[in-house]
PDB file of C-alpha atoms in Angstrom:
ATOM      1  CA  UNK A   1      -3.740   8.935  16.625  1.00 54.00           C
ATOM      2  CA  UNK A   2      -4.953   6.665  13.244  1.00 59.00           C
ATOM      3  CA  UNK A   3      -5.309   8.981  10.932  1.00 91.00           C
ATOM      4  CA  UNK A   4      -7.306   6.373   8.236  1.00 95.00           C
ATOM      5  CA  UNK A   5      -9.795   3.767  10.087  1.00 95.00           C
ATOM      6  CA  UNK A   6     -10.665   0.453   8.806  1.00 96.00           C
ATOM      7  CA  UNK A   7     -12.644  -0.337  11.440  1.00 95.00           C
ATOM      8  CA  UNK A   8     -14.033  -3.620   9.756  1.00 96.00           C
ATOM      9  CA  UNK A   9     -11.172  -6.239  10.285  1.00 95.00           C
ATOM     10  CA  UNK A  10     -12.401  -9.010   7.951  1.00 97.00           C
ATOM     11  CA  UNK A  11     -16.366  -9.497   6.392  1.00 97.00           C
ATOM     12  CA  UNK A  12     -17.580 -12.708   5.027  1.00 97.00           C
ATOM     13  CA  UNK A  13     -20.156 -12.693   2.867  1.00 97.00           C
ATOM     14  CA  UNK A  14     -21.763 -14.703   0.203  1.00 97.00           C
ATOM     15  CA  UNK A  15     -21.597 -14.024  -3.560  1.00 97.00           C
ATOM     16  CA  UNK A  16     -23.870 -11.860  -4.975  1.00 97.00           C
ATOM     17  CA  UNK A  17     -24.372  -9.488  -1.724  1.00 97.00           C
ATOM     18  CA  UNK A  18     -23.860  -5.975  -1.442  1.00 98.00           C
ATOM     19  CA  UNK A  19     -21.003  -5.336   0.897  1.00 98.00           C
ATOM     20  CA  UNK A  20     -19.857  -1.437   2.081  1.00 98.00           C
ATOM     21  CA  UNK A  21     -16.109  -1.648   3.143  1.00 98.00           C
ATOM     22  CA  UNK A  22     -15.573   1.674   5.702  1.00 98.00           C
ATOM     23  CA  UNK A  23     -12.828   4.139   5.876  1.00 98.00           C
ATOM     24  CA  UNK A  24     -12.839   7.218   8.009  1.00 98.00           C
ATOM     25  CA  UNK A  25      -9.905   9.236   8.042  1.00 97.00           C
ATOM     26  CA  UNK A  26      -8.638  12.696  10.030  1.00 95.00           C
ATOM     27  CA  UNK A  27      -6.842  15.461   8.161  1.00 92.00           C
ATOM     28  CA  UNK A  28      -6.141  19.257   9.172  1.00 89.00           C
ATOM     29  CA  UNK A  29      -5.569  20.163   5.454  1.00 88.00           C
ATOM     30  CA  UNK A  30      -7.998  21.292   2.891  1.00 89.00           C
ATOM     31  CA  UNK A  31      -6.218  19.375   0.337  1.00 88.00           C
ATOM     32  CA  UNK A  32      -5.489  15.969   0.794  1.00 90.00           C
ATOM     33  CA  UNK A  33      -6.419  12.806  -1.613  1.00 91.00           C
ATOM     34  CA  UNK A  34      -8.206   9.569  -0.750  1.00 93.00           C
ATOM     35  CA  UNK A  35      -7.264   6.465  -2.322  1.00 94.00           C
ATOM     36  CA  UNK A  36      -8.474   2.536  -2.340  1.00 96.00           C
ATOM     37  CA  UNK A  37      -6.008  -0.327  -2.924  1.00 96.00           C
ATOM     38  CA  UNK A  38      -7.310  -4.041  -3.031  1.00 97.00           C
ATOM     39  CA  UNK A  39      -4.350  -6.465  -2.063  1.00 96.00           C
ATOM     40  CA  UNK A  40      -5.366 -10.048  -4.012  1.00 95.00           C
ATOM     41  CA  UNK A  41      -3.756 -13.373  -2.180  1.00 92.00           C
ATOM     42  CA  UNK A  42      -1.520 -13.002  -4.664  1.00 90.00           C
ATOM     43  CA  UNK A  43      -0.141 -10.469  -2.767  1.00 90.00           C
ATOM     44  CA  UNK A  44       1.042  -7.193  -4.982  1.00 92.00           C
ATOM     45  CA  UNK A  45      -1.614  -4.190  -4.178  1.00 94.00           C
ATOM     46  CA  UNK A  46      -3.719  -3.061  -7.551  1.00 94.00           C
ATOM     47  CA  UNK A  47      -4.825   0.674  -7.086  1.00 93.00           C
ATOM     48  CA  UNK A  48      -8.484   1.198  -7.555  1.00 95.00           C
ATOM     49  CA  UNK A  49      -9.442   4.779  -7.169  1.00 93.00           C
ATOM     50  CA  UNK A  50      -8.439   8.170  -6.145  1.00 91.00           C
ATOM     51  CA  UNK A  51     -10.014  10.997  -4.721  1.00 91.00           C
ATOM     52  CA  UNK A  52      -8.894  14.431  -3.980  1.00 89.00           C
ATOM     53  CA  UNK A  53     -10.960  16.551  -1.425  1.00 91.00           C
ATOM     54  CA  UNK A  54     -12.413  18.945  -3.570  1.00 90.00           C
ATOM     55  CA  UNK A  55     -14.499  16.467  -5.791  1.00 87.00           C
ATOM     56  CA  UNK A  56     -17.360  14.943  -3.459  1.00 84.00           C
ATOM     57  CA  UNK A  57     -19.308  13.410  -6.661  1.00 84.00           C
ATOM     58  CA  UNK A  58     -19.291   9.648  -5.858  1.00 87.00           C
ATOM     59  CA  UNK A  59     -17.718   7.457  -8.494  1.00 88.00           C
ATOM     60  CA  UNK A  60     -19.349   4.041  -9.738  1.00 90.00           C
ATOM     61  CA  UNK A  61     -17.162   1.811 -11.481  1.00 91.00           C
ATOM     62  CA  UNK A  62     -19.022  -1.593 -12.604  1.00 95.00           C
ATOM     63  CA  UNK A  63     -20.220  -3.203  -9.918  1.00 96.00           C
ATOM     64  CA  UNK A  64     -17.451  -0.816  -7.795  1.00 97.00           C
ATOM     65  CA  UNK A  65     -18.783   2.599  -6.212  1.00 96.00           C
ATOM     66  CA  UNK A  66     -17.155   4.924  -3.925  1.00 96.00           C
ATOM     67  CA  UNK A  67     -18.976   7.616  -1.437  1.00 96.00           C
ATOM     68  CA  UNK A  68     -16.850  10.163  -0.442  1.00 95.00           C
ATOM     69  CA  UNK A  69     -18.672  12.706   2.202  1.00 94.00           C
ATOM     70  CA  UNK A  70     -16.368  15.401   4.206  1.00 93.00           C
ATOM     71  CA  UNK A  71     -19.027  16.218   6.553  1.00 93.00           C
ATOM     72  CA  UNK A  72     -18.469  12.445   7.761  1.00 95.00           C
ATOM     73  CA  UNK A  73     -14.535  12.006   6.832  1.00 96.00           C
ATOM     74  CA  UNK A  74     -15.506   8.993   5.566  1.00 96.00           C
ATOM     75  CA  UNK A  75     -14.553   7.865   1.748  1.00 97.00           C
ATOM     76  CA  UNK A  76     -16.283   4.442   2.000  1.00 97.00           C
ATOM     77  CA  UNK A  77     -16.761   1.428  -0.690  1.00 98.00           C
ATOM     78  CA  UNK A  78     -19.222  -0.486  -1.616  1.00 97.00           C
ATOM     79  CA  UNK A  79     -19.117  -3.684  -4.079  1.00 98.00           C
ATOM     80  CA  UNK A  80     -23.045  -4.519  -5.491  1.00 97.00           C
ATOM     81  CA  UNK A  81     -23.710  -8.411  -6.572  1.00 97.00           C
ATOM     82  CA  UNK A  82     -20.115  -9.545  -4.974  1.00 97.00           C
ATOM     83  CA  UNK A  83     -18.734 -11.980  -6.723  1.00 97.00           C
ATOM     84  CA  UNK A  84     -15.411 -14.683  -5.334  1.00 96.00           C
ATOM     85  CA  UNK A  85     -13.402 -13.024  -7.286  1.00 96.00           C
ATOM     86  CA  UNK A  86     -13.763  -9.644  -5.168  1.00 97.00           C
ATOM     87  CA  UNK A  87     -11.748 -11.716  -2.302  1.00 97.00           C
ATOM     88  CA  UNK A  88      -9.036 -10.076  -1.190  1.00 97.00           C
ATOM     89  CA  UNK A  89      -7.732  -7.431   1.129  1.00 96.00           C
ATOM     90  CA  UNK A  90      -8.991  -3.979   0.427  1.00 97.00           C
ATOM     91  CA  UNK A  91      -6.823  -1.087   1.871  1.00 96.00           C
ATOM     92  CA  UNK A  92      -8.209   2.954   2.201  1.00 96.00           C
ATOM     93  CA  UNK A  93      -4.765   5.665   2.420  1.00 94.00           C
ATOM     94  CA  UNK A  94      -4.924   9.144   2.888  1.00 93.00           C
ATOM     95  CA  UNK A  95      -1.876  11.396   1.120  1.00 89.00           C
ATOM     96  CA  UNK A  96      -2.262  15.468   2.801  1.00 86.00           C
ATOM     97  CA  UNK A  97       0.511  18.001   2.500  1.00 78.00           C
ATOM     98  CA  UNK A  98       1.284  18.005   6.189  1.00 77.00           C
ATOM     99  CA  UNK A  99       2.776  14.366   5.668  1.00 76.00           C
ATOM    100  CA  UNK A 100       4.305  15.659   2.749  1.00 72.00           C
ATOM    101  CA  UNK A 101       2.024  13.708   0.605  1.00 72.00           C
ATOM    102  CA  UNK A 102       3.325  10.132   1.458  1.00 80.00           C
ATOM    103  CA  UNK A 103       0.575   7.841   1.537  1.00 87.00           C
ATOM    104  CA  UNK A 104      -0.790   6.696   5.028  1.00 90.00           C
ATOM    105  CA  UNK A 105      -2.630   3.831   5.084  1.00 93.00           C
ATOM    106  CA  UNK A 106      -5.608   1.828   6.781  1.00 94.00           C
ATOM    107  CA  UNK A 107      -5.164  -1.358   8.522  1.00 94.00           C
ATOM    108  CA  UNK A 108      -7.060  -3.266   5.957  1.00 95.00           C
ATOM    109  CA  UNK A 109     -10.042  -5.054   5.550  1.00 96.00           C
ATOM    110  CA  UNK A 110     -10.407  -8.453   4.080  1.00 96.00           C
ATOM    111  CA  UNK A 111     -13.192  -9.332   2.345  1.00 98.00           C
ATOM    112  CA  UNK A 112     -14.224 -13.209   2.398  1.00 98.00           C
ATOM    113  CA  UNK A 113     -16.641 -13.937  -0.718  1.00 97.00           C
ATOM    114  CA  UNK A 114     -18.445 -17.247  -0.128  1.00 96.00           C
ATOM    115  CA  UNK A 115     -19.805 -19.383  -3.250  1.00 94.00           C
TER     116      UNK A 115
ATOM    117  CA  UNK B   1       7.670  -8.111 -18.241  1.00 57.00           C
ATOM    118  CA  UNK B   2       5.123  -7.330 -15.766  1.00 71.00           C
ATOM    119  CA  UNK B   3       5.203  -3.535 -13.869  1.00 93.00           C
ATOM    120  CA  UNK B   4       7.350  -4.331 -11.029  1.00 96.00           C
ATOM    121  CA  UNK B   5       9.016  -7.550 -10.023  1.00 96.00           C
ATOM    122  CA  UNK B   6      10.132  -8.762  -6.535  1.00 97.00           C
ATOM    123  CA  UNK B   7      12.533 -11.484  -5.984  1.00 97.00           C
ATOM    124  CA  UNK B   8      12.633 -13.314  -3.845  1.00 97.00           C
ATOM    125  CA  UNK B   9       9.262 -14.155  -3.446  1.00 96.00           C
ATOM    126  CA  UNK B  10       9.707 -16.215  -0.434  1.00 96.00           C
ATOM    127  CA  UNK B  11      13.229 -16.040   2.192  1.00 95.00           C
ATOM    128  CA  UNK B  12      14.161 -17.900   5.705  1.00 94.00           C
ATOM    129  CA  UNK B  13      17.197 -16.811   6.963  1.00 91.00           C
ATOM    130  CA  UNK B  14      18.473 -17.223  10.004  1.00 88.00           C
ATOM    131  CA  UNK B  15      19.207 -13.672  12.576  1.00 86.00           C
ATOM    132  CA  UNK B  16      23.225 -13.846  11.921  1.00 85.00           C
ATOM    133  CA  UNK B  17      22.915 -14.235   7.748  1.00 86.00           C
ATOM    134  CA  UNK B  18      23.230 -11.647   5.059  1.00 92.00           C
ATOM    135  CA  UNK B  19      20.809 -11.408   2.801  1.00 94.00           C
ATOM    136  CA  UNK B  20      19.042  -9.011   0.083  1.00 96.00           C
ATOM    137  CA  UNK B  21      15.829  -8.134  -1.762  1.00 97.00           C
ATOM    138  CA  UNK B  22      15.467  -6.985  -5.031  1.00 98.00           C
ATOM    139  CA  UNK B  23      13.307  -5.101  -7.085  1.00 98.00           C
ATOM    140  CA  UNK B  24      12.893  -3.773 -10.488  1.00 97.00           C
ATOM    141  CA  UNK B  25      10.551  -1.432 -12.663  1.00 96.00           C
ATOM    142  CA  UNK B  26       9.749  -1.855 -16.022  1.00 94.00           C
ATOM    143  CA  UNK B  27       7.266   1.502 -16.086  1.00 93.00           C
ATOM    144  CA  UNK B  28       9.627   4.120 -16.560  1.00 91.00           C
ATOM    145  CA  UNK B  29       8.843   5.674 -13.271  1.00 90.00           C
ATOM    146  CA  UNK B  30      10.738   8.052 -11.746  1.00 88.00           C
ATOM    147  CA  UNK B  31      10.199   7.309  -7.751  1.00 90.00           C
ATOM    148  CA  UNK B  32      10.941   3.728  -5.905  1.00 92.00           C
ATOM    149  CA  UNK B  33       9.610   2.384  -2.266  1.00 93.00           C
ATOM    150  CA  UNK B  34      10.006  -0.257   0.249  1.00 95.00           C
ATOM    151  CA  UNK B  35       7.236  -0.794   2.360  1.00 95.00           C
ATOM    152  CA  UNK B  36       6.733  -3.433   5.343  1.00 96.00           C
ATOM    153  CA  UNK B  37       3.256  -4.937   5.576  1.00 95.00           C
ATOM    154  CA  UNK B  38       2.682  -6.828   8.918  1.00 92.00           C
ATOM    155  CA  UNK B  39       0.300  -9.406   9.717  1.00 86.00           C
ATOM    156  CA  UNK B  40      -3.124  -6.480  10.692  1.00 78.00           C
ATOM    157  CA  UNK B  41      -0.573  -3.572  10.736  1.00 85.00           C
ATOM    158  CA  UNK B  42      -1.541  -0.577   7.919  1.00 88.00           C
ATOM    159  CA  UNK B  43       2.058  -0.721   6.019  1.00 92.00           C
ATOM    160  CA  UNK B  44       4.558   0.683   6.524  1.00 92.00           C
ATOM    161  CA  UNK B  45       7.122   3.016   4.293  1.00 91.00           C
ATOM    162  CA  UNK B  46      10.353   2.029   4.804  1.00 93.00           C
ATOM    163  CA  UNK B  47      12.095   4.050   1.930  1.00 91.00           C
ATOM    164  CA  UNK B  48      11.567   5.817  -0.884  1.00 89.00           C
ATOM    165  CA  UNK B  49      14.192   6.793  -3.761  1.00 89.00           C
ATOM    166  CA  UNK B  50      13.235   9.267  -5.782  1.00 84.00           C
ATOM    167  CA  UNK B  51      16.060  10.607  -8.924  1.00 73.00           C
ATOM    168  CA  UNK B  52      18.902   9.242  -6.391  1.00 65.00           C
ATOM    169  CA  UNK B  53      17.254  11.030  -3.302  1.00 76.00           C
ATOM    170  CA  UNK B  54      16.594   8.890  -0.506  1.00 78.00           C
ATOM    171  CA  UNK B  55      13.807   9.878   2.338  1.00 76.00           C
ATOM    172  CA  UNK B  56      13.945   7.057   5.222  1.00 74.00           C
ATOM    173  CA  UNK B  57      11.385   6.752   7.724  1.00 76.00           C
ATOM    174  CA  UNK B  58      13.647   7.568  11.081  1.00 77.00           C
ATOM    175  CA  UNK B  59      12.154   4.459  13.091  1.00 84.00           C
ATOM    176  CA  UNK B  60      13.443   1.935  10.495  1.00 91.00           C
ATOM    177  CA  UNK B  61      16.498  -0.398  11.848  1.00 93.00           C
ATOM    178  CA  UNK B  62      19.630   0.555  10.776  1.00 92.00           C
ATOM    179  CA  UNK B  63      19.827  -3.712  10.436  1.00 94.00           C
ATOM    180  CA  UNK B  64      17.527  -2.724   7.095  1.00 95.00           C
ATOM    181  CA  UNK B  65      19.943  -0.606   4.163  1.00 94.00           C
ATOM    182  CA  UNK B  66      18.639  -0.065   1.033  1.00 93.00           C
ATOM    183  CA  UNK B  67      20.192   0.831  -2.498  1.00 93.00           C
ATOM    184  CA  UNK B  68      18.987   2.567  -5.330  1.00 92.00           C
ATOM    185  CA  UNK B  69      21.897   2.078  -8.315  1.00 91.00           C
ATOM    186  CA  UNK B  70      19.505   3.391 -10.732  1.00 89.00           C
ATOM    187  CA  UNK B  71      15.797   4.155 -11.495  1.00 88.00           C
ATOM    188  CA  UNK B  72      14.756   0.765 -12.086  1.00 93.00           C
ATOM    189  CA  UNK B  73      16.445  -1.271  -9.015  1.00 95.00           C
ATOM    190  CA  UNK B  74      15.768  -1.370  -6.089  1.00 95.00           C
ATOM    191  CA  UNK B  75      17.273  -3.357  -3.241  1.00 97.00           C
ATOM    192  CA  UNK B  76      16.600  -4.082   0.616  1.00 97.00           C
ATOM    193  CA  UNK B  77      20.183  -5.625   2.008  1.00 96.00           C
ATOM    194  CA  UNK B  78      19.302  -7.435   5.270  1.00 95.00           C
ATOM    195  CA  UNK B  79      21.899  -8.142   8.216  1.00 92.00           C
ATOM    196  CA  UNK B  80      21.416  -9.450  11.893  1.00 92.00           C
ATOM    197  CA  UNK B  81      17.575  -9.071  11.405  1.00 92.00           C
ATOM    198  CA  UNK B  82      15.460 -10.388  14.054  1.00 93.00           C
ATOM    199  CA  UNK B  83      11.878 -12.523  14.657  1.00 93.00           C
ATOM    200  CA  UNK B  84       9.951  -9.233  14.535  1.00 93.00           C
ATOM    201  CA  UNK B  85      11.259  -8.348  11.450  1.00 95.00           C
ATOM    202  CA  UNK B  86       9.198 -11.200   9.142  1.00 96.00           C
ATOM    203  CA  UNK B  87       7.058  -9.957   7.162  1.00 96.00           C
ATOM    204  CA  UNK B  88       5.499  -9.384   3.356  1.00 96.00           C
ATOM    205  CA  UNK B  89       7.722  -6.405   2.346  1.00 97.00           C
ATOM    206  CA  UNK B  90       6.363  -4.577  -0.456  1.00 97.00           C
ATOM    207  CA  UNK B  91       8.295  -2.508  -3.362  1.00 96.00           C
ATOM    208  CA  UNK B  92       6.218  -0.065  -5.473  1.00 94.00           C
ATOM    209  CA  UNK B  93       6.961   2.361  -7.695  1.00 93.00           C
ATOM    210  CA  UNK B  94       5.277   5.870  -9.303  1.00 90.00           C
ATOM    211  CA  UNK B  95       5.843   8.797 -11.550  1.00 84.00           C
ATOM    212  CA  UNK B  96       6.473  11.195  -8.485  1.00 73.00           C
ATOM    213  CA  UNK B  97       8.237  10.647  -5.445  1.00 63.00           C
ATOM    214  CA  UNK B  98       9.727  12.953  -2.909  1.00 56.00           C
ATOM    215  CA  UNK B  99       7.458  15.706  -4.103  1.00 54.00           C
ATOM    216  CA  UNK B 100       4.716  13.689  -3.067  1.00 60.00           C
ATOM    217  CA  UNK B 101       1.805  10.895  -4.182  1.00 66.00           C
ATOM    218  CA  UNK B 102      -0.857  12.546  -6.076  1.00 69.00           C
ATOM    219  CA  UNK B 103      -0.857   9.325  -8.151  1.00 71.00           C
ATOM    220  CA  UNK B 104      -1.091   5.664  -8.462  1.00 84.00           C
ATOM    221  CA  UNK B 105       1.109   3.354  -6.768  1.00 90.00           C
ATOM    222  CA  UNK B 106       2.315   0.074  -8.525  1.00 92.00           C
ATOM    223  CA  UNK B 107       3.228  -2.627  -6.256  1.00 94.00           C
ATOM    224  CA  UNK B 108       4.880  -5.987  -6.726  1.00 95.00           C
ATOM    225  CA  UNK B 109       4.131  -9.397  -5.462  1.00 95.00           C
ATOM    226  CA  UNK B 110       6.286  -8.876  -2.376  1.00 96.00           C
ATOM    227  CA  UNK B 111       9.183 -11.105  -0.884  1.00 97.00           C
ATOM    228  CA  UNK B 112       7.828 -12.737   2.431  1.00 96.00           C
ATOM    229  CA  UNK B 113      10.526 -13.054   4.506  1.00 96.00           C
ATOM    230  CA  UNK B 114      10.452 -15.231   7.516  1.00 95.00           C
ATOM    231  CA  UNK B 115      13.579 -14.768  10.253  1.00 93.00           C
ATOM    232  CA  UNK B 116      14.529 -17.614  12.252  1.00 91.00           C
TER     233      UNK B 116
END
């Protein structure tokens, strides 16, 4: 079973729209982190944020903001006023001591940002 | 010097050549991967190298060997790979490794490789 969902395989949009990206993940432990990872066509992934599971507070980062809500399993992202530059590949992973801690990953969404 | 740097960036070899990625750190970390992304596949950990110690994920080819000389190379030697095998692969490094990622991830540009 996919234990972090992406369900969203690719979302076009044009610039300066709000766009959510979703993740929804499954984990037996208590303790487990939550990370984004946005994957430019340049290719190398940049890491964005991380989350462990006992901090729910959402996180805004510029025009970046993360809401993180166990009841849901979902740790989703949201870019406000999108801008080209935002175009890439954005990835959600989920490290939990039952896999040891090694990172598993979403399929990926990519984000299109039209002019 | 940027973080981590991949060479080649771009390979086509054919399924009876030899060939090898490499990689290299310039962060001082402690802990080295090789990851496989396929084309709308979530990616895949190949290997990770952590103060000499290798963990290998079991369902990687034995076609796919990896070396580790020291904390800041990293290398993917290739033999008798086949079609299914192209792909962007991915090296990354962090401060931990085998004990687990808390942390941040640095990635390079990746080598896409492309098998004949």
């Amino acid at each position: 079973a996919q234990k972090v969902t992406q369900a969203q395989t690719e979302i076009s949009v044009v610039e300066k729209e709000d766009v959510t990206l979703d993740c929804v993940y499954e984990t037996r432990d208590t303790t487990y982190y939550l990370f984004w990872y946005k994957q430019p066509p340049s290719g190398e992934l940049v890491f964005l944020i991380r989350r462990n599971s006992f901090d729910e507070q959402n996180e805004i980062s510029g025009r970046y903001s993360w809401n993180f809500q166990k009841s849901t399993s979902s740790f989703n992202f949201t870019i406000t006023a999108s801008q080209v530059v935002d175009s890439a590949v954005y990835f959600c992973a989920l490290s939990e001591v039952l896999s040891n801690y090694q990172l598993i990953w979403g399929a990926g969404t990519k984000l299109i940002i039209k002019p | 010097e940027t973080g981590v740097t991949q060479t080649p960036r771009h390979l086509v070899m054919g399924m009876t050549n030899k060939k090898s990625l490499k990689c290299e750190q310039h962060l001082g970390h402690n802990a080295m991967y090789w990851y496989k992304q396929s084309a709308k596949k979530p990616l895949e950990l190949m290997f990770v190298y952590s103060l000499e110690e290798r963990v290998e994920n079991n369902s990687v080819p034995s076609r796919f060997s990896p070396e580790c000389p020291n904390s800041s190379h990293l290398f993917l030697h290739l033999h008798t790979l086949q079609p299914e095998d192209s792909a962007l692969y991915l090296c990354a490094s962090s401060q931990e490794g085998l004990a687990g990622v808390t942390g941040e991830l640095f990635f390079g540009e990746g080598s896409r490789l492309t098998v004949l």
